[in-house]
Coordinates of C-alpha atoms in Angstrom, one line a residue:
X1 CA 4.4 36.3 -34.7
X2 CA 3.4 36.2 -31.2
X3 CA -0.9 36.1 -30.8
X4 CA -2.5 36.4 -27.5
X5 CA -1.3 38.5 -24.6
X6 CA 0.7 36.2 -21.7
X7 CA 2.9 37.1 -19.2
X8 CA 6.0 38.8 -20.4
X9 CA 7.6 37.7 -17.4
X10 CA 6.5 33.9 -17.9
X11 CA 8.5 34.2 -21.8
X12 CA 11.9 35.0 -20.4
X13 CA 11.5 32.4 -17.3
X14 CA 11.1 29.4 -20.4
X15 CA 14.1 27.3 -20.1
X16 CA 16.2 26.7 -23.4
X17 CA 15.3 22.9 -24.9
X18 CA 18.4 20.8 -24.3
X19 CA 18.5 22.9 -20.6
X20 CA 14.9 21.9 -20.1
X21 CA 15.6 17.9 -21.0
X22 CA 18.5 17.6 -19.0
X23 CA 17.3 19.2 -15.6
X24 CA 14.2 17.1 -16.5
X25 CA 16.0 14.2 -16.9
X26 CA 18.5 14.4 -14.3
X27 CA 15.7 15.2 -11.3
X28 CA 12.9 13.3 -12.7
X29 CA 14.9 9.9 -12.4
X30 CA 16.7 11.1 -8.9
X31 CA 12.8 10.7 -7.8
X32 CA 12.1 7.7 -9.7
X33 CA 15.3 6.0 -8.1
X34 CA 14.1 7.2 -4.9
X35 CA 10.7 6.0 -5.3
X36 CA 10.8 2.5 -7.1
X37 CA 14.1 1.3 -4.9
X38 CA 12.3 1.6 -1.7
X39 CA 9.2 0.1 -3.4
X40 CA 11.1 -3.3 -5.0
X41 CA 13.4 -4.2 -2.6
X42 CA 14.5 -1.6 0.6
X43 CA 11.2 -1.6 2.1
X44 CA 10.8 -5.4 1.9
X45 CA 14.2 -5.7 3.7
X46 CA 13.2 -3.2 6.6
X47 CA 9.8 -4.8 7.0
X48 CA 11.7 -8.3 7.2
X49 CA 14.0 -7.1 9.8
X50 CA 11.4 -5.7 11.7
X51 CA 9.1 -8.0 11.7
X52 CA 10.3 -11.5 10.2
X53 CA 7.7 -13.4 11.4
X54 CA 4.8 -11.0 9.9
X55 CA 6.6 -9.8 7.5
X56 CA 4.2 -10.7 4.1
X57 CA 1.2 -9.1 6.5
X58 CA 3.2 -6.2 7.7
X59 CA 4.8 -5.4 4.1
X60 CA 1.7 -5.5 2.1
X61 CA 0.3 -3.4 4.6
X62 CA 2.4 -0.6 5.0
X63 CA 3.0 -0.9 1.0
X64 CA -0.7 -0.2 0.4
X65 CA -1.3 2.6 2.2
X66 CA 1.9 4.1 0.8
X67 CA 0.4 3.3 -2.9
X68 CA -3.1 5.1 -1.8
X69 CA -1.1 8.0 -0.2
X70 CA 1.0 8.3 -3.6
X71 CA -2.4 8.4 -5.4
X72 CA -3.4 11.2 -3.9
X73 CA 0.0 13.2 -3.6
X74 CA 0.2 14.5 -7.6
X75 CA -2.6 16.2 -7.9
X76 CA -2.5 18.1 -4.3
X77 CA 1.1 18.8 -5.4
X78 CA -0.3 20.2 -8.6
X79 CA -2.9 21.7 -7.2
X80 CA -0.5 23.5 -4.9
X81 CA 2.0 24.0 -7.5
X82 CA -0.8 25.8 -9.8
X83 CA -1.2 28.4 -6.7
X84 CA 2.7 29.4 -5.9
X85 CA 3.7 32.7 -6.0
X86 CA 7.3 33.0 -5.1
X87 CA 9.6 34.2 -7.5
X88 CA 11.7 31.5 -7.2
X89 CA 9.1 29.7 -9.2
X90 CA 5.9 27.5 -9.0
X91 CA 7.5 24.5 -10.5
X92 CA 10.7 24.7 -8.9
X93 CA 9.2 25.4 -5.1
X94 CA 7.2 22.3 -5.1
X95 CA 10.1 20.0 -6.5
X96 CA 12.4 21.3 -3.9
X97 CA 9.8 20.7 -1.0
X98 CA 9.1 17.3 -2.0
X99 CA 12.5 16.2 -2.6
X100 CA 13.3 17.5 1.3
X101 CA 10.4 15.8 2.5
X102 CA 11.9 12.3 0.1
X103 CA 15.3 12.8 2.2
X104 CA 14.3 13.8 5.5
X105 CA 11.8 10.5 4.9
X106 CA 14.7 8.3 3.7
X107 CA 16.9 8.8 6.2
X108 CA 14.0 8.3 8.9
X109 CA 13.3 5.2 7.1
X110 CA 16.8 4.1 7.6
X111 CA 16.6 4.2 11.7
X112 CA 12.9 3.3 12.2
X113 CA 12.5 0.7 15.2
X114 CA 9.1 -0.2 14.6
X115 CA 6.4 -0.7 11.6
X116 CA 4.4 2.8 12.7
X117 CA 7.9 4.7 12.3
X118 CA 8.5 2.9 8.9
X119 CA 4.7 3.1 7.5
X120 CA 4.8 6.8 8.3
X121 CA 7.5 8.2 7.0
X122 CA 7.3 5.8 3.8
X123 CA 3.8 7.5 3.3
X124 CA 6.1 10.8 3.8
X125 CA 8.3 9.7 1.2
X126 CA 5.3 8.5 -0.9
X127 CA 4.2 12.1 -0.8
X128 CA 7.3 14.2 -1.1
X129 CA 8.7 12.5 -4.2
X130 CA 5.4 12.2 -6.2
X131 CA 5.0 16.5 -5.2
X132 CA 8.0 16.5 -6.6
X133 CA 7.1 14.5 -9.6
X134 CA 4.1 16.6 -10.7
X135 CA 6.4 19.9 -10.7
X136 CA 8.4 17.8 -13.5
X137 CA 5.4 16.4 -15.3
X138 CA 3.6 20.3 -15.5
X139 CA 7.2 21.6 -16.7
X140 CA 6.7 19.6 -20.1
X141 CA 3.0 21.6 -20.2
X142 CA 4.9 25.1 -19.4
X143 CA 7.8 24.6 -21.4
X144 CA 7.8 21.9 -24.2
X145 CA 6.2 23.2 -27.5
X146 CA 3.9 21.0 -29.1
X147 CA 6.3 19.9 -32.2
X148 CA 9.2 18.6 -30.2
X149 CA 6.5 16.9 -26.9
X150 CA 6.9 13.7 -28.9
X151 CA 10.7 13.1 -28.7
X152 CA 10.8 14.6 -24.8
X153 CA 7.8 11.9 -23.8
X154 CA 10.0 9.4 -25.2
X155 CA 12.6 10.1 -23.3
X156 CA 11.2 11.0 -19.8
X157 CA 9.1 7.6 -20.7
X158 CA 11.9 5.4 -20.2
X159 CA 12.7 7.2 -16.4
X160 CA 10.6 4.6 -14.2
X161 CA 11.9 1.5 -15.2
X162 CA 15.6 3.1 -15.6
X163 CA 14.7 4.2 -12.0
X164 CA 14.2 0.9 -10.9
X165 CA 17.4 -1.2 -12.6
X166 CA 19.3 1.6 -11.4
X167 CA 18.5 1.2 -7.8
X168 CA 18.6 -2.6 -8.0
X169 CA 22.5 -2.7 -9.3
X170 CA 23.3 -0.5 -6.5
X171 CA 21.4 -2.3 -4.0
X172 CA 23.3 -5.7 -5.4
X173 CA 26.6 -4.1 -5.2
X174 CA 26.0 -2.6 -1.6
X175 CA 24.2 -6.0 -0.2
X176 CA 26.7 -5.7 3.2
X177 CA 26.0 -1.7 3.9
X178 CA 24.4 -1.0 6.5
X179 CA 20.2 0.4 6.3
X180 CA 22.3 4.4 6.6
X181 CA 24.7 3.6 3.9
X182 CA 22.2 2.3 1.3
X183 CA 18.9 4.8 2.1
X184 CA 22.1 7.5 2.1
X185 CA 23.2 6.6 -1.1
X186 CA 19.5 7.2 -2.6
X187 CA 19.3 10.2 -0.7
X188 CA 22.3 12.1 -1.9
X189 CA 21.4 10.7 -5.5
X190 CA 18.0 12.7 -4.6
X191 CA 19.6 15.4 -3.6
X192 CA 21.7 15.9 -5.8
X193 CA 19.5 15.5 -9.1
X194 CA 17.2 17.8 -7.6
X195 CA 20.0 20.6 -7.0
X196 CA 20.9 20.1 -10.3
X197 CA 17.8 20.2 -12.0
X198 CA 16.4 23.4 -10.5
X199 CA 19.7 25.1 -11.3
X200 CA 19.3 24.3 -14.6
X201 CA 15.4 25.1 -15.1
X202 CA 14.2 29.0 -15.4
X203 CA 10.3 29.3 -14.0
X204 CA 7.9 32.2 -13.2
X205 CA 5.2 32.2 -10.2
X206 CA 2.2 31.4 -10.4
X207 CA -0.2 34.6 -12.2
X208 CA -2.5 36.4 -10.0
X209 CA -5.7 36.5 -12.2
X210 CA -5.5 32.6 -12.4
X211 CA -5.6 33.0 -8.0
X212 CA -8.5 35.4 -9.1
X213 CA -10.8 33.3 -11.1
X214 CA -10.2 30.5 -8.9
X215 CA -11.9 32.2 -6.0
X216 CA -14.9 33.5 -8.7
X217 CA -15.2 29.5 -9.9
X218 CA -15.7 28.4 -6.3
X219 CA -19.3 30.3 -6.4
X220 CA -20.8 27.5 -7.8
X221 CA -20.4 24.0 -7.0
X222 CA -20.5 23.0 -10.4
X223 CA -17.5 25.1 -11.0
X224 CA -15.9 23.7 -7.7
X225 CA -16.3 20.2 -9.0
X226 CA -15.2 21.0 -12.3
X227 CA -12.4 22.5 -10.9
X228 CA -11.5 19.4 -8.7
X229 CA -12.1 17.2 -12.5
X230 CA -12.3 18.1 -15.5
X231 CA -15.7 17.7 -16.7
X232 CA -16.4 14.7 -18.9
X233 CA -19.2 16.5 -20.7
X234 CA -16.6 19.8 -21.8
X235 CA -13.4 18.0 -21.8
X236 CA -14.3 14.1 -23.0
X237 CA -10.9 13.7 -24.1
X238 CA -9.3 14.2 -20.8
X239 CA -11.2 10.7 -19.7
X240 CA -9.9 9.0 -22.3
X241 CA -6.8 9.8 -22.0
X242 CA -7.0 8.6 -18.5
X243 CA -8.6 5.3 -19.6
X244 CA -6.1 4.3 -21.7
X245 CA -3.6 5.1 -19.4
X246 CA -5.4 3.4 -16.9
X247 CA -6.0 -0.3 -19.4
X248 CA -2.1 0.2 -20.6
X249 CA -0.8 0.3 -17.3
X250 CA -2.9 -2.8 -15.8
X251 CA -1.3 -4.9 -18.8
X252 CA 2.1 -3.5 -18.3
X253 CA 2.3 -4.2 -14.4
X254 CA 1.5 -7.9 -15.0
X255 CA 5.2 -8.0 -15.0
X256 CA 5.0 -7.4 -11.4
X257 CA 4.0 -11.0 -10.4
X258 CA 6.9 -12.9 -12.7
X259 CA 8.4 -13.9 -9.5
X260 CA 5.4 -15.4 -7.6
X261 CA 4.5 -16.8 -11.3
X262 CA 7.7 -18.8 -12.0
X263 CA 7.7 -20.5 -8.6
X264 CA 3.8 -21.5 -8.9
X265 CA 3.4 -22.0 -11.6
X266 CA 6.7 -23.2 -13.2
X267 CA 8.2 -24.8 -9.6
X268 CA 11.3 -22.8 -10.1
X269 CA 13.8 -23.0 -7.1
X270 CA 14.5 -19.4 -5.4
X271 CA 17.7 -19.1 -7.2
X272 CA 16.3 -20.1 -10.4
X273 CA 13.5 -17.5 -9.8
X274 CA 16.0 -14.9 -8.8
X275 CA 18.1 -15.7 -12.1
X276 CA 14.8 -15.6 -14.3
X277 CA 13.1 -12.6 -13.0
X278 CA 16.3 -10.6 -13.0
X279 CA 17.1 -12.0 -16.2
X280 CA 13.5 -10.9 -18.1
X281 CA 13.5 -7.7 -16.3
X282 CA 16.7 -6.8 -18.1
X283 CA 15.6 -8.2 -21.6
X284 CA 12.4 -6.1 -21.6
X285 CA 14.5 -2.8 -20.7
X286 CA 16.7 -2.2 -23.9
X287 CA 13.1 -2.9 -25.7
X288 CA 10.7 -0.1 -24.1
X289 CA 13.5 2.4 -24.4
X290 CA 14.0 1.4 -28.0
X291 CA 10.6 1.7 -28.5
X292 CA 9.5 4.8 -26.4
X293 CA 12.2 6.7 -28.2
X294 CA 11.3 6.1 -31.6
X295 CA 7.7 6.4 -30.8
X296 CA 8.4 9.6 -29.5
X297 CA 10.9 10.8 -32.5
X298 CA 8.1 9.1 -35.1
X299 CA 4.8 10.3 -33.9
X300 CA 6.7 14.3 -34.1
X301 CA 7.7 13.9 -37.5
X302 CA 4.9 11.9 -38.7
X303 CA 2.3 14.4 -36.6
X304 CA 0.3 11.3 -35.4
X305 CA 0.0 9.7 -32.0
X306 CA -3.4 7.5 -31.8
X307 CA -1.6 4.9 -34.5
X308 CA 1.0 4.6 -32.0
X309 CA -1.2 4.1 -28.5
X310 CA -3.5 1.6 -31.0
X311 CA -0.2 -0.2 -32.1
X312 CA 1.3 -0.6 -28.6
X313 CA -2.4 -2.1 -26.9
X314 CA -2.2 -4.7 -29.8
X315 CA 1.3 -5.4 -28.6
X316 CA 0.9 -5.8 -24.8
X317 CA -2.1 -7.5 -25.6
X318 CA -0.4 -10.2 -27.6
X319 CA 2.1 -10.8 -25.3
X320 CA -0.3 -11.5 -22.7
X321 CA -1.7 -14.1 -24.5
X322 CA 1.6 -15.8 -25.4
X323 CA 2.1 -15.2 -21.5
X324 CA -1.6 -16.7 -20.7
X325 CA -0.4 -20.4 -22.8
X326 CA 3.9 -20.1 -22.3
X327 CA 4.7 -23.6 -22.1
X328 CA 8.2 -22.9 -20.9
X329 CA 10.8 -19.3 -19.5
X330 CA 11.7 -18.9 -23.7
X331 CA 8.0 -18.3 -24.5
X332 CA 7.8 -15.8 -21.0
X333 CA 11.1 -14.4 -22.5
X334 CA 10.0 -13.1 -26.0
X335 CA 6.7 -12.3 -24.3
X336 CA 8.2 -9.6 -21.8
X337 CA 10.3 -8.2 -24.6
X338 CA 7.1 -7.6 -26.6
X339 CA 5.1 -6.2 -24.0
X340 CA 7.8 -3.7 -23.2
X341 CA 8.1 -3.1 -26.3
X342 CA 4.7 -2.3 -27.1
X343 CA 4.5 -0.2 -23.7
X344 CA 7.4 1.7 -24.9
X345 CA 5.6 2.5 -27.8
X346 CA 2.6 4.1 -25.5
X347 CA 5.1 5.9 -22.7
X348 CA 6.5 7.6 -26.0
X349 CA 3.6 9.7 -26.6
X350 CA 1.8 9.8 -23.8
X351 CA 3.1 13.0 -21.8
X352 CA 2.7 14.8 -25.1
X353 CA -0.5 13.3 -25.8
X354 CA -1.7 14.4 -22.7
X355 CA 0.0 17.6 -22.8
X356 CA -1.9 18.4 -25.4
X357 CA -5.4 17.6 -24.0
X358 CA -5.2 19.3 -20.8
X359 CA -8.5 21.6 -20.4
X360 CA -6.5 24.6 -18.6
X361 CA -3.2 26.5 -18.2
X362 CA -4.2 27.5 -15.1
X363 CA -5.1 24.2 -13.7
X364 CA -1.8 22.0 -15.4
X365 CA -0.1 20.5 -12.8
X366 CA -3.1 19.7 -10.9
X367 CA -4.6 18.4 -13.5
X368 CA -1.1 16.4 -14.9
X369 CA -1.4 14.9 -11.6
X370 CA -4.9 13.6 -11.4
X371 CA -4.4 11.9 -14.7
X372 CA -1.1 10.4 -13.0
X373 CA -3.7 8.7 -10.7
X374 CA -5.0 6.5 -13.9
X375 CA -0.8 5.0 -14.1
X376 CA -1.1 5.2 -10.3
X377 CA -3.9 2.9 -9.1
X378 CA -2.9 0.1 -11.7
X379 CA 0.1 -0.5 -9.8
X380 CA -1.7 -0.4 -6.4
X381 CA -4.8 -2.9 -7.5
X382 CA -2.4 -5.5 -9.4
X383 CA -1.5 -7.3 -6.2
X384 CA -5.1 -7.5 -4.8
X385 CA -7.0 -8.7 -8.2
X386 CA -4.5 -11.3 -9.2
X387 CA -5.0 -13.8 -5.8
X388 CA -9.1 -12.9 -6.5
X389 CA -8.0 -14.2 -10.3
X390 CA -6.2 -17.0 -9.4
X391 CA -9.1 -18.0 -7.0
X392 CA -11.5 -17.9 -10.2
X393 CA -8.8 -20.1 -12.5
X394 CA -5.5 -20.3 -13.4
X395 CA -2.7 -18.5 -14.6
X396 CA -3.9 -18.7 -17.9
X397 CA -6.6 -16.7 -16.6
X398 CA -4.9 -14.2 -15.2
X399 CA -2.8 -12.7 -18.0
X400 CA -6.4 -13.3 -20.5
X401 CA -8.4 -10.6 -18.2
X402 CA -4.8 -8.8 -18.3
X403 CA -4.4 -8.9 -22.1
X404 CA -8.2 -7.8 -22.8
X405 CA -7.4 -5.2 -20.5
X406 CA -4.7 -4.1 -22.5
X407 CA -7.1 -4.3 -25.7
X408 CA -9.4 -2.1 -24.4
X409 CA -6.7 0.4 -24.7
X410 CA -6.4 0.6 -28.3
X411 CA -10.3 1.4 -28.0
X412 CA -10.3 4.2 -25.6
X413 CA -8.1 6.0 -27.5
X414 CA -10.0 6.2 -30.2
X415 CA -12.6 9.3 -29.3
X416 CA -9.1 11.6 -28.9
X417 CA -8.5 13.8 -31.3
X418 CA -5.7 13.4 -33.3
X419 CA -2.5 16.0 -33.9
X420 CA -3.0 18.5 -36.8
X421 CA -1.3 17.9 -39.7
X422 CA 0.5 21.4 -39.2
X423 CA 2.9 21.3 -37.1
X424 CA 3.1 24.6 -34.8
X425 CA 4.6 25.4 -31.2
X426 CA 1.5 26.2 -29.9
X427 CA 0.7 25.8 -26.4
X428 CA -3.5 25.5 -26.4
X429 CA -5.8 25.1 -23.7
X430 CA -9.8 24.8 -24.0
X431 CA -11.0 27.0 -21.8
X432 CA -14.3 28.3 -22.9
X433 CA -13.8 31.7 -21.8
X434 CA -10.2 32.7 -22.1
X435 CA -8.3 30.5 -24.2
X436 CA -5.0 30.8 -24.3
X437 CA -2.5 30.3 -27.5
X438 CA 1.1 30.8 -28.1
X439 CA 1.9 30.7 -31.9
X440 CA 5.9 30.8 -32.9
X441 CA 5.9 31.4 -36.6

């Protein structure tokens, strides 16, 4: 039984399941690759060949405004996205214009002369790919029914850090390419998930009536606002659910400083670091995609997803602790392991948990993209808080402000409601006035 009237155009343009994961899959992690290889190591060798003298300055530099540009980038792609009419589809348009602006950027990269060139079109790439990114992240919204959000979260979950090994082995195995050769390489890998992935997806424009009520919700600024946020007051949930994003992520990108941390606070050698930091960046891998898929697979069949979230903030937590008083690598070792494991746990049903919270249908990707900001800005402020931290105490003080951060996760959570026990492929959206519900029976 079908309830509700929808578009009978938007019901044939829904891309089969296993179709649906694999385009997802293959385009999502051409991004990520894109993204996160530029961001660990390409852009710190161009800055160092540009400028080796300035080169810490220069790098943080350039990085930072690329993180505040990438900030903003998801929800205008969404918001963009939302508003596409072309038959070729809403979803599908945007992903192909960001990943053009992500080559066209790469390449530009590649042959920059000076730091302007390189900061630029790194903020271009910044931009394209995360457009891009919020096409894929509103397909699981469009697309995905509710029962089976669980197992897909877990495994588009495990994308970013698969992302980022992926691009390192590559970059270690081309180490004598030239700056062409290795930002080519990323571009055709770009290029070519993107091709295949919009091959593989069906989607429908964008319906006029939502282009309609847009224009009668910008009467009053409430509405406006509203429209840029969801409100708190109507839609708590939503600010939860960006909350805990926000706490897990700050825990989780602790990781970021293992380098600086085994050479301060250890007195590694840079070889030693090198070996170490590769080393428990490998461990924690096999752990989060463990644990993202069978958080995924568990919290579907089970119908629950706050034990999860709770379970994982424990986790990263603990392992912060253990971090905060590691005597030696071992103790850093099983540490990393847990807290990837325990964020695994979280990426597993997060997209679905989130998925299921959005306040409108017409307002997903937008809206998917503003709560990206709360996994954003984590990753941008963990470089600038830990030198304050370190200038108020030690290490050990570090990783205890991180760990209570990743507490607090497990308590922001807790105001979300919960999946119902039934278990339907509804796709629901609280809008006061027209709420919208698919039910497959």
């Amino acid at each position: 039984m079908i309830s509700e009237t929808v578009n009978s155009t938007e019901l044939k343009k829904t891309t089969p399941l296993k179709r649906l994961i694999t385009a997802l899959i293959i385009g999502d992690l051409g991004a990520y690759i894109g993204l996160l290889t530029v961001g660990s190591i390409l852009l710190t060798l161009r800055v160092n060949e540009i400028d080796p003298k300035g080169a810490i300055t220069s790098y943080g530099l350039i990085a930072g405004i690329g993180s505040a540009v990438a900030i903003f980038s998801m929800p205008i792609g969404g918001f963009i996205s939302d508003r596409i009419r072309l038959k070729f589809g809403k979803r599908k348009t945007i992903i192909v214009v960001g990943a053009i602006l992500g080559v066209l950027s790469l390449m530009c990269m590649a042959v920059s002369t000076n730091l302007l060139m390189l900061g630029f079109f790194n903020c271009l790439m910044a931009f394209g790919l995360n457009i891009a990114q919020a096409g894929y992240s509103a397909l699981l919204v469009d697309q995905v029914p509710e029962s089976k959000r669980g197992r897909v979260s877990g495994l588009l979950g495990v994308l970013g850090m698969a992302g980022m090994l992926i691009g390192l082995v590559l970059m270690s195995v081309m180490t004598k390419s030239s700056n062409i050769g290795k930002f080519g390489l990323i571009s055709v890998i770009l290029a070519i998930g993107t091709i295949i992935a919009v091959i593989l997806i069906k989607d429908a424009p964008a319906e006029r009536r939502n282009l309609e009520k847009s224009r009668e919700d910008k009467v009053q600024i409430g509405k406006v606002i509203s429209s840029i946020y969801p409100s708190p007051r109507k839609y708590p949930s939503f600010t939860w659910a960006m909350l805990t994003r926000a706490f897990l992520t700050l825990a989780a990108m602790s990781t970021t400083y293992n380098a600086m941390m085994f050479i301060q606070r250890y007195h590694y050698t840079p070889e030693a670091t090198t070996k170490f930091t590769a080393l428990v960046s490998f461990a924690g891998m096999p752990a989060m995609i463990i644990a993202s898929l069978l958080g995924g697979f568990l919290s579907d069949k089970l119908r629950k997803q706050k034990i999860f979230i709770i379970f994982s903030a424990i986790l990263a937590g603990s392992a912060l602790l253990v971090y905060a008083f590691a005597p030696n690598f071992t103790s850093i070792l099983i540490a990393t392991i847990i807290l990837q494991f325990g964020y695994g746990l979280y990426t597993g049903v997060d997209l679905a948990m989130v998925a299921r919270i959005l306040p409108r249908k017409e307002d997903t990707a937008k809206d998917m993209g503003i709560m990206n900001i709360a996994r954003t800005i984590p990753q941008t402020i963990v470089p600038f808080i830990v030198p304050f931290l370190l200038g108020i105490g030690s290490w050990s003080f570090v990783y205890c402000f991180l760990a209570v951060c990743g507490l607090l996760g497990a308590i922001t959570v807790l105001p979300i409601p919960d999946l119902s026990r039934k278990s339907t492929d509804d796709v629901s959206y609280n809008n006061n006035d027209n709420s919208i519900n698919i039910e497959i029976n």
